[in-house]
Amino acid sequence: MVRVLSGVQPTGEMHLGNYLGAFRSWSAEQYESDAFFCIVDLHAITVDFDPKQLASRTLHTATSLLAAGLDPSRCTIFVQSQVHEHSELAWILECTATMGEMRRMTQFKEKGAGQESVSLGLFAYPVLMAADILAYDADRVPVGDDQRQHLELARDLAHRFNARYGETFVVPDASVPRVASRVMDLQDPTSKMSKSAQSHLGTIMMLDDPTVIERKIRRAVTDSGTEVLYDPENKPGISNLLELLAAASGGAPDQLASGYPNYGSLKSAATEAVAEMLRPARERFAAFSRDPGEVRRVLSDGAQRAGEVAASTLRRTHAAIGILT
Ligand code: AMP
Ligand code: TRP
């Protein structure tokens, strides 16, 4: 059976980009593969964070994964720090990675830009991510478009390690959704939707209720002209709405365009489709929130299962580099 692994940072509430770029394909994966999903709390501490909120955000993210449709009887959901092998494998891979290739990582350049100082952890972030993936012999890693470069690094490290020390790691492939792999900010459709956006109006949260979704889409920035066309270069706002509509209701963004005589009708259709798509997640979230003990049980079972796989990979890795056993 194909092995799948992916991860999400416990940054609090999840947004539509996370849902479409990641969670939705994750819930499809659980029916066709042996899937592991990891809440990467050790990645979250590479930038400023609030220790008082880390644990509750981790639980909130786990609840969001369950709400998005992940079923713990079909996949393994766990917290990264609860499987210590991730950190240990990361160190070994850090000795395989080079400073030069790490400096080229776009996310590091973006997050580090304008900061007086950045942590060594932020620099090493992509190697820890490679460890997350390689620890599970993952064949496939479903992520949004923004993670492609990190995936490429994980592949490079696996190849290099195998060439130096003998076949040890499975070389993973990225799997990026065809539609909405990069959901853009509704207020600034040239930037990707993210939690740190300037205006909260630009970001639809997974748990927003239909009236909030309606308001955000109604106020979404559109482009000059009046014609509904799929043209991400010249009409980024309208194209983003078409992508959302396509992702939520099926069809292809360029073909859907002709069905809408003006921007207003496209906005109404997108609102309805997005609100309807997110409805089950909203309902499930409410149900799981009433039972935090159950969420903790899911995570503890998950860490147990994940730990067995990761420990076996780490033993193999130690043997490959000749560590005394
Ligand atoms: P993060 O919250 O950054 O840890 O991201 C979790 C997952 O959501 C990753 O697979 C990302 O690629 C995906 N993701 C985050 N933002 C977006 C976005 N704006 N569009 C599509 N996918 C996204
Ligand atoms: N870096 C990813 C993000 O910000 C999260 C992540 C950490 C991840 N480890 C991973 C994704 C392993 C896939 C596989 O979205």
Short mmCIF file of N, CA and C in Angstrom, two decimals, residues 84-211:
data_model
loop_
_atom_site.label_atom_id
_atom_site.label_comp_id
_atom_site.label_asym_id
_atom_site.label_seq_id
_atom_site.Cartn_x
_atom_site.Cartn_y
_atom_site.Cartn_z
N HIS A 84 9.79 11.39 19.30
CA HIS A 84 11.09 12.07 19.40
C HIS A 84 12.03 11.74 18.24
N GLU A 85 11.72 10.65 17.52
CA GLU A 85 12.58 10.27 16.41
C GLU A 85 12.69 11.36 15.33
N HIS A 86 11.67 12.22 15.22
CA HIS A 86 11.73 13.29 14.20
C HIS A 86 12.96 14.17 14.43
N SER A 87 13.15 14.59 15.68
CA SER A 87 14.28 15.48 15.99
C SER A 87 15.61 14.77 15.79
N GLU A 88 15.64 13.49 16.16
CA GLU A 88 16.90 12.76 16.05
C GLU A 88 17.29 12.55 14.59
N LEU A 89 16.31 12.22 13.79
CA LEU A 89 16.58 12.03 12.37
C LEU A 89 16.94 13.37 11.71
N ALA A 90 16.32 14.44 12.18
CA ALA A 90 16.61 15.77 11.62
C ALA A 90 18.09 16.09 11.80
N TRP A 91 18.64 15.75 12.95
CA TRP A 91 20.07 16.05 13.17
C TRP A 91 20.94 15.32 12.14
N ILE A 92 20.63 14.07 11.94
CA ILE A 92 21.44 13.29 10.99
C ILE A 92 21.31 13.89 9.59
N LEU A 93 20.11 14.30 9.24
CA LEU A 93 19.91 14.89 7.90
C LEU A 93 20.57 16.27 7.81
N GLU A 94 20.66 16.98 8.93
CA GLU A 94 21.36 18.26 8.92
C GLU A 94 22.83 18.05 8.56
N CYS A 95 23.35 16.88 8.89
CA CYS A 95 24.74 16.59 8.54
C CYS A 95 24.85 16.13 7.09
N THR A 96 23.74 16.00 6.42
CA THR A 96 23.72 15.63 5.00
C THR A 96 23.43 16.87 4.15
N ALA A 97 22.67 17.81 4.70
CA ALA A 97 22.32 19.03 3.96
C ALA A 97 23.49 20.00 3.97
N THR A 98 23.50 20.95 3.04
CA THR A 98 24.57 21.95 3.01
C THR A 98 23.99 23.34 3.30
N MET A 99 24.85 24.20 3.81
CA MET A 99 24.45 25.59 4.10
C MET A 99 23.94 26.25 2.82
N GLY A 100 24.61 25.98 1.71
CA GLY A 100 24.26 26.62 0.45
C GLY A 100 22.83 26.31 0.04
N GLU A 101 22.46 25.04 0.11
CA GLU A 101 21.10 24.70 -0.35
C GLU A 101 20.04 25.23 0.62
N MET A 102 20.40 25.32 1.89
CA MET A 102 19.43 25.85 2.85
C MET A 102 19.21 27.34 2.62
N ARG A 103 20.28 28.04 2.26
CA ARG A 103 20.16 29.49 2.01
C ARG A 103 19.25 29.79 0.83
N ARG A 104 19.10 28.84 -0.06
CA ARG A 104 18.25 29.07 -1.24
C ARG A 104 16.76 28.88 -0.99
N MET A 105 16.40 28.43 0.21
CA MET A 105 14.98 28.14 0.48
C MET A 105 14.16 29.43 0.54
N THR A 106 13.17 29.51 -0.34
CA THR A 106 12.37 30.74 -0.46
C THR A 106 11.64 31.09 0.84
N GLN A 107 11.08 30.05 1.50
CA GLN A 107 10.32 30.36 2.71
C GLN A 107 11.22 30.97 3.78
N PHE A 108 12.45 30.47 3.86
CA PHE A 108 13.40 31.04 4.82
C PHE A 108 13.68 32.50 4.47
N LYS A 109 13.87 32.75 3.19
CA LYS A 109 14.17 34.13 2.78
C LYS A 109 12.98 35.04 3.10
N GLU A 110 11.76 34.53 2.84
CA GLU A 110 10.57 35.35 3.11
C GLU A 110 10.38 35.60 4.60
N LYS A 111 10.43 34.51 5.39
CA LYS A 111 10.17 34.68 6.83
C LYS A 111 11.30 35.42 7.51
N GLY A 112 12.51 35.31 6.96
CA GLY A 112 13.66 35.95 7.59
C GLY A 112 13.81 37.41 7.18
N ALA A 113 13.15 37.78 6.08
CA ALA A 113 13.35 39.13 5.53
C ALA A 113 12.95 40.20 6.55
N GLY A 114 13.80 41.19 6.70
CA GLY A 114 13.48 42.32 7.56
C GLY A 114 13.62 42.03 9.06
N GLN A 115 13.98 40.80 9.45
CA GLN A 115 14.14 40.48 10.88
C GLN A 115 15.56 40.84 11.31
N GLU A 116 15.67 41.32 12.54
CA GLU A 116 17.00 41.65 13.04
C GLU A 116 17.82 40.37 13.20
N SER A 117 17.18 39.33 13.75
CA SER A 117 17.88 38.06 13.83
C SER A 117 16.87 36.94 13.62
N VAL A 118 17.35 35.84 13.05
CA VAL A 118 16.45 34.70 12.86
C VAL A 118 17.06 33.49 13.57
N SER A 119 16.19 32.57 13.98
CA SER A 119 16.70 31.41 14.73
C SER A 119 17.37 30.42 13.78
N LEU A 120 18.29 29.66 14.36
CA LEU A 120 18.91 28.58 13.60
C LEU A 120 17.84 27.57 13.22
N GLY A 121 16.83 27.45 14.08
CA GLY A 121 15.71 26.54 13.80
C GLY A 121 14.97 26.91 12.53
N LEU A 122 14.79 28.20 12.29
CA LEU A 122 14.09 28.62 11.07
C LEU A 122 14.90 28.23 9.84
N PHE A 123 16.22 28.34 9.98
CA PHE A 123 17.11 27.98 8.87
C PHE A 123 17.02 26.47 8.59
N ALA A 124 16.96 25.70 9.69
CA ALA A 124 16.96 24.24 9.56
C ALA A 124 15.56 23.67 9.33
N TYR A 125 14.55 24.51 9.38
CA TYR A 125 13.15 24.10 9.25
C TYR A 125 12.93 23.05 8.15
N PRO A 126 13.42 23.29 6.92
CA PRO A 126 13.13 22.32 5.86
C PRO A 126 13.76 20.94 6.10
N VAL A 127 14.84 20.90 6.90
CA VAL A 127 15.46 19.59 7.18
C VAL A 127 14.60 18.80 8.16
N LEU A 128 14.04 19.51 9.14
CA LEU A 128 13.11 18.83 10.06
C LEU A 128 11.90 18.31 9.27
N MET A 129 11.48 19.09 8.31
CA MET A 129 10.36 18.65 7.47
C MET A 129 10.76 17.41 6.66
N ALA A 130 11.99 17.38 6.17
CA ALA A 130 12.46 16.19 5.44
C ALA A 130 12.45 14.98 6.38
N ALA A 131 12.86 15.21 7.64
CA ALA A 131 12.85 14.11 8.61
C ALA A 131 11.42 13.60 8.84
N ASP A 132 10.47 14.53 8.94
CA ASP A 132 9.06 14.13 9.11
C ASP A 132 8.66 13.15 8.01
N ILE A 133 9.10 13.46 6.81
CA ILE A 133 8.67 12.69 5.64
C ILE A 133 9.43 11.37 5.54
N LEU A 134 10.77 11.46 5.65
CA LEU A 134 11.59 10.27 5.42
C LEU A 134 11.42 9.24 6.54
N ALA A 135 11.06 9.70 7.74
CA ALA A 135 10.86 8.77 8.86
C ALA A 135 9.76 7.76 8.57
N TYR A 136 8.86 8.09 7.65
CA TYR A 136 7.70 7.21 7.39
C TYR A 136 7.78 6.50 6.05
N ASP A 137 8.95 6.58 5.40
CA ASP A 137 9.06 5.96 4.07
C ASP A 137 7.92 6.43 3.17
N ALA A 138 7.59 7.72 3.26
CA ALA A 138 6.44 8.21 2.50
C ALA A 138 6.72 8.19 1.00
N ASP A 139 5.77 7.63 0.25
CA ASP A 139 5.88 7.66 -1.22
C ASP A 139 5.36 8.98 -1.74
N ARG A 140 4.36 9.52 -1.05
CA ARG A 140 3.66 10.68 -1.57
C ARG A 140 3.40 11.68 -0.44
N VAL A 141 3.54 12.97 -0.77
CA VAL A 141 3.34 14.02 0.23
C VAL A 141 2.36 15.05 -0.33
N PRO A 142 1.10 15.01 0.08
CA PRO A 142 0.11 15.97 -0.42
C PRO A 142 0.25 17.31 0.29
N VAL A 143 0.60 18.34 -0.46
CA VAL A 143 0.79 19.69 0.10
C VAL A 143 0.31 20.73 -0.90
N GLY A 144 0.17 21.95 -0.42
CA GLY A 144 -0.11 23.07 -1.30
C GLY A 144 1.16 23.45 -2.08
N ASP A 145 0.95 24.27 -3.09
CA ASP A 145 2.02 24.67 -4.00
C ASP A 145 3.22 25.29 -3.28
N ASP A 146 2.95 26.00 -2.15
CA ASP A 146 4.04 26.70 -1.45
C ASP A 146 5.09 25.75 -0.87
N GLN A 147 4.81 24.45 -0.79
CA GLN A 147 5.74 23.52 -0.18
C GLN A 147 6.58 22.73 -1.18
N ARG A 148 6.43 23.04 -2.46
CA ARG A 148 7.16 22.28 -3.49
C ARG A 148 8.68 22.28 -3.27
N GLN A 149 9.21 23.46 -2.97
CA GLN A 149 10.67 23.54 -2.84
C GLN A 149 11.17 22.70 -1.66
N HIS A 150 10.40 22.70 -0.58
CA HIS A 150 10.79 21.89 0.58
C HIS A 150 10.76 20.40 0.24
N LEU A 151 9.79 20.03 -0.56
CA LEU A 151 9.69 18.63 -0.99
C LEU A 151 10.89 18.23 -1.83
N GLU A 152 11.31 19.15 -2.70
CA GLU A 152 12.47 18.92 -3.56
C GLU A 152 13.70 18.69 -2.68
N LEU A 153 13.82 19.47 -1.61
CA LEU A 153 14.95 19.29 -0.70
C LEU A 153 14.90 17.91 -0.05
N ALA A 154 13.71 17.50 0.39
CA ALA A 154 13.59 16.18 1.03
C ALA A 154 14.04 15.08 0.05
N ARG A 155 13.67 15.24 -1.20
CA ARG A 155 14.09 14.26 -2.23
C ARG A 155 15.61 14.27 -2.39
N ASP A 156 16.18 15.46 -2.48
CA ASP A 156 17.63 15.58 -2.65
C ASP A 156 18.37 14.93 -1.48
N LEU A 157 17.89 15.19 -0.26
CA LEU A 157 18.57 14.64 0.91
C LEU A 157 18.47 13.10 0.91
N ALA A 158 17.30 12.59 0.54
CA ALA A 158 17.13 11.14 0.51
C ALA A 158 18.10 10.52 -0.51
N HIS A 159 18.15 11.11 -1.71
CA HIS A 159 19.06 10.61 -2.74
C HIS A 159 20.51 10.65 -2.27
N ARG A 160 20.89 11.78 -1.70
CA ARG A 160 22.29 11.96 -1.30
C ARG A 160 22.67 10.97 -0.21
N PHE A 161 21.77 10.84 0.78
CA PHE A 161 22.05 9.92 1.89
C PHE A 161 22.17 8.48 1.35
N ASN A 162 21.23 8.11 0.49
CA ASN A 162 21.26 6.74 -0.06
C ASN A 162 22.54 6.49 -0.84
N ALA A 163 22.97 7.51 -1.61
CA ALA A 163 24.18 7.34 -2.43
C ALA A 163 25.41 7.20 -1.53
N ARG A 164 25.44 7.94 -0.44
CA ARG A 164 26.61 7.91 0.45
C ARG A 164 26.66 6.68 1.34
N TYR A 165 25.51 6.32 1.90
CA TYR A 165 25.52 5.32 2.98
C TYR A 165 24.73 4.06 2.64
N GLY A 166 24.22 3.97 1.42
CA GLY A 166 23.43 2.79 1.05
C GLY A 166 21.93 3.08 1.17
N GLU A 167 21.15 2.32 0.39
CA GLU A 167 19.68 2.51 0.35
C GLU A 167 19.10 2.53 1.76
N THR A 168 18.57 3.67 2.15
CA THR A 168 17.98 3.80 3.49
C THR A 168 16.59 4.42 3.42
N PHE A 169 16.46 5.47 2.58
CA PHE A 169 15.21 6.23 2.55
C PHE A 169 14.46 6.03 1.25
N VAL A 170 13.15 6.07 1.36
CA VAL A 170 12.28 6.12 0.18
C VAL A 170 12.28 7.57 -0.32
N VAL A 171 12.42 7.77 -1.63
CA VAL A 171 12.41 9.12 -2.18
C VAL A 171 10.95 9.53 -2.45
N PRO A 172 10.48 10.56 -1.74
CA PRO A 172 9.04 10.91 -1.81
C PRO A 172 8.68 11.79 -3.02
N ASP A 173 7.45 11.69 -3.46
CA ASP A 173 6.94 12.58 -4.51
C ASP A 173 5.98 13.58 -3.88
N ALA A 174 5.97 14.80 -4.41
CA ALA A 174 4.97 15.77 -3.97
C ALA A 174 3.66 15.47 -4.69
N SER A 175 2.55 15.81 -4.06
CA SER A 175 1.27 15.68 -4.75
C SER A 175 0.48 16.96 -4.44
N VAL A 176 0.34 17.80 -5.47
CA VAL A 176 -0.26 19.12 -5.30
C VAL A 176 -1.62 19.12 -6.01
N PRO A 177 -2.68 19.58 -5.33
CA PRO A 177 -4.01 19.53 -5.97
C PRO A 177 -4.04 20.29 -7.30
N ARG A 178 -4.87 19.83 -8.23
CA ARG A 178 -4.91 20.47 -9.56
C ARG A 178 -5.59 21.84 -9.51
N VAL A 179 -6.67 21.93 -8.74
CA VAL A 179 -7.34 23.23 -8.61
C VAL A 179 -7.11 23.76 -7.20
N ALA A 180 -6.94 25.06 -7.09
CA ALA A 180 -6.80 25.73 -5.79
C ALA A 180 -5.61 25.22 -4.99
N SER A 181 -4.49 24.95 -5.67
CA SER A 181 -3.29 24.53 -4.95
C SER A 181 -2.67 25.76 -4.29
N ARG A 182 -3.10 26.93 -4.74
CA ARG A 182 -2.61 28.18 -4.17
C ARG A 182 -3.78 29.15 -4.08
N VAL A 183 -4.47 29.12 -2.96
CA VAL A 183 -5.61 30.00 -2.76
C VAL A 183 -5.07 31.39 -2.41
N MET A 184 -5.57 32.41 -3.11
CA MET A 184 -5.02 33.75 -2.92
C MET A 184 -5.89 34.55 -1.95
N ASP A 185 -5.29 35.58 -1.37
CA ASP A 185 -5.96 36.48 -0.43
C ASP A 185 -7.06 37.25 -1.16
N LEU A 186 -8.24 37.34 -0.56
CA LEU A 186 -9.36 38.01 -1.25
C LEU A 186 -9.14 39.52 -1.36
N GLN A 187 -8.36 40.07 -0.44
CA GLN A 187 -8.10 41.51 -0.50
C GLN A 187 -6.84 41.85 -1.28
N ASP A 188 -5.99 40.85 -1.46
CA ASP A 188 -4.75 41.07 -2.21
C ASP A 188 -4.45 39.81 -3.00
N PRO A 189 -5.13 39.65 -4.14
CA PRO A 189 -5.06 38.37 -4.86
C PRO A 189 -3.71 38.07 -5.51
N THR A 190 -2.69 38.90 -5.20
CA THR A 190 -1.36 38.51 -5.68
C THR A 190 -0.56 37.84 -4.55
N SER A 191 -1.14 37.81 -3.33
CA SER A 191 -0.47 37.08 -2.24
C SER A 191 -1.31 35.87 -1.86
N LYS A 192 -0.62 34.83 -1.35
CA LYS A 192 -1.41 33.64 -0.99
C LYS A 192 -2.19 33.90 0.29
N MET A 193 -3.33 33.26 0.38
CA MET A 193 -4.15 33.39 1.59
C MET A 193 -3.35 32.84 2.77
N SER A 194 -3.24 33.62 3.84
CA SER A 194 -2.53 33.11 5.00
C SER A 194 -3.07 33.80 6.24
N LYS A 195 -2.75 33.22 7.40
CA LYS A 195 -3.30 33.78 8.62
C LYS A 195 -2.70 35.11 8.97
N SER A 196 -1.48 35.35 8.47
CA SER A 196 -0.79 36.58 8.86
C SER A 196 -1.13 37.74 7.93
N ALA A 197 -2.19 37.58 7.11
CA ALA A 197 -2.54 38.64 6.17
C ALA A 197 -2.87 39.95 6.90
N GLN A 198 -2.69 41.04 6.17
CA GLN A 198 -2.94 42.38 6.73
C GLN A 198 -4.40 42.54 7.17
N SER A 199 -5.32 42.12 6.29
CA SER A 199 -6.73 42.33 6.59
C SER A 199 -7.41 40.97 6.76
N HIS A 200 -8.16 40.82 7.86
CA HIS A 200 -8.82 39.53 8.08
C HIS A 200 -9.93 39.29 7.03
N LEU A 201 -10.32 40.36 6.35
CA LEU A 201 -11.35 40.21 5.32
C LEU A 201 -10.86 39.38 4.13
N GLY A 202 -9.53 39.30 3.98
CA GLY A 202 -8.97 38.59 2.83
C GLY A 202 -8.89 37.09 3.03
N THR A 203 -9.11 36.64 4.27
CA THR A 203 -8.89 35.23 4.60
C THR A 203 -10.21 34.59 5.05
N ILE A 204 -10.66 33.59 4.35
CA ILE A 204 -11.84 32.85 4.80
C ILE A 204 -11.36 31.73 5.72
N MET A 205 -11.91 31.69 6.92
CA MET A 205 -11.51 30.64 7.85
C MET A 205 -12.40 29.41 7.62
N MET A 206 -11.81 28.24 7.93
CA MET A 206 -12.56 27.01 7.71
C MET A 206 -13.86 27.00 8.51
N LEU A 207 -13.86 27.68 9.67
CA LEU A 207 -15.03 27.65 10.54
C LEU A 207 -15.91 28.89 10.41
N ASP A 208 -15.62 29.77 9.47
CA ASP A 208 -16.48 30.95 9.27
C ASP A 208 -17.90 30.51 8.95
N ASP A 209 -18.89 31.23 9.52
CA ASP A 209 -20.25 30.84 9.16
C ASP A 209 -20.67 31.53 7.86
N PRO A 210 -21.76 31.06 7.25
CA PRO A 210 -22.11 31.53 5.90
C PRO A 210 -22.23 33.05 5.79
N THR A 211 -22.70 33.72 6.84
CA THR A 211 -22.84 35.18 6.70
C THR A 211 -21.46 35.85 6.61
#
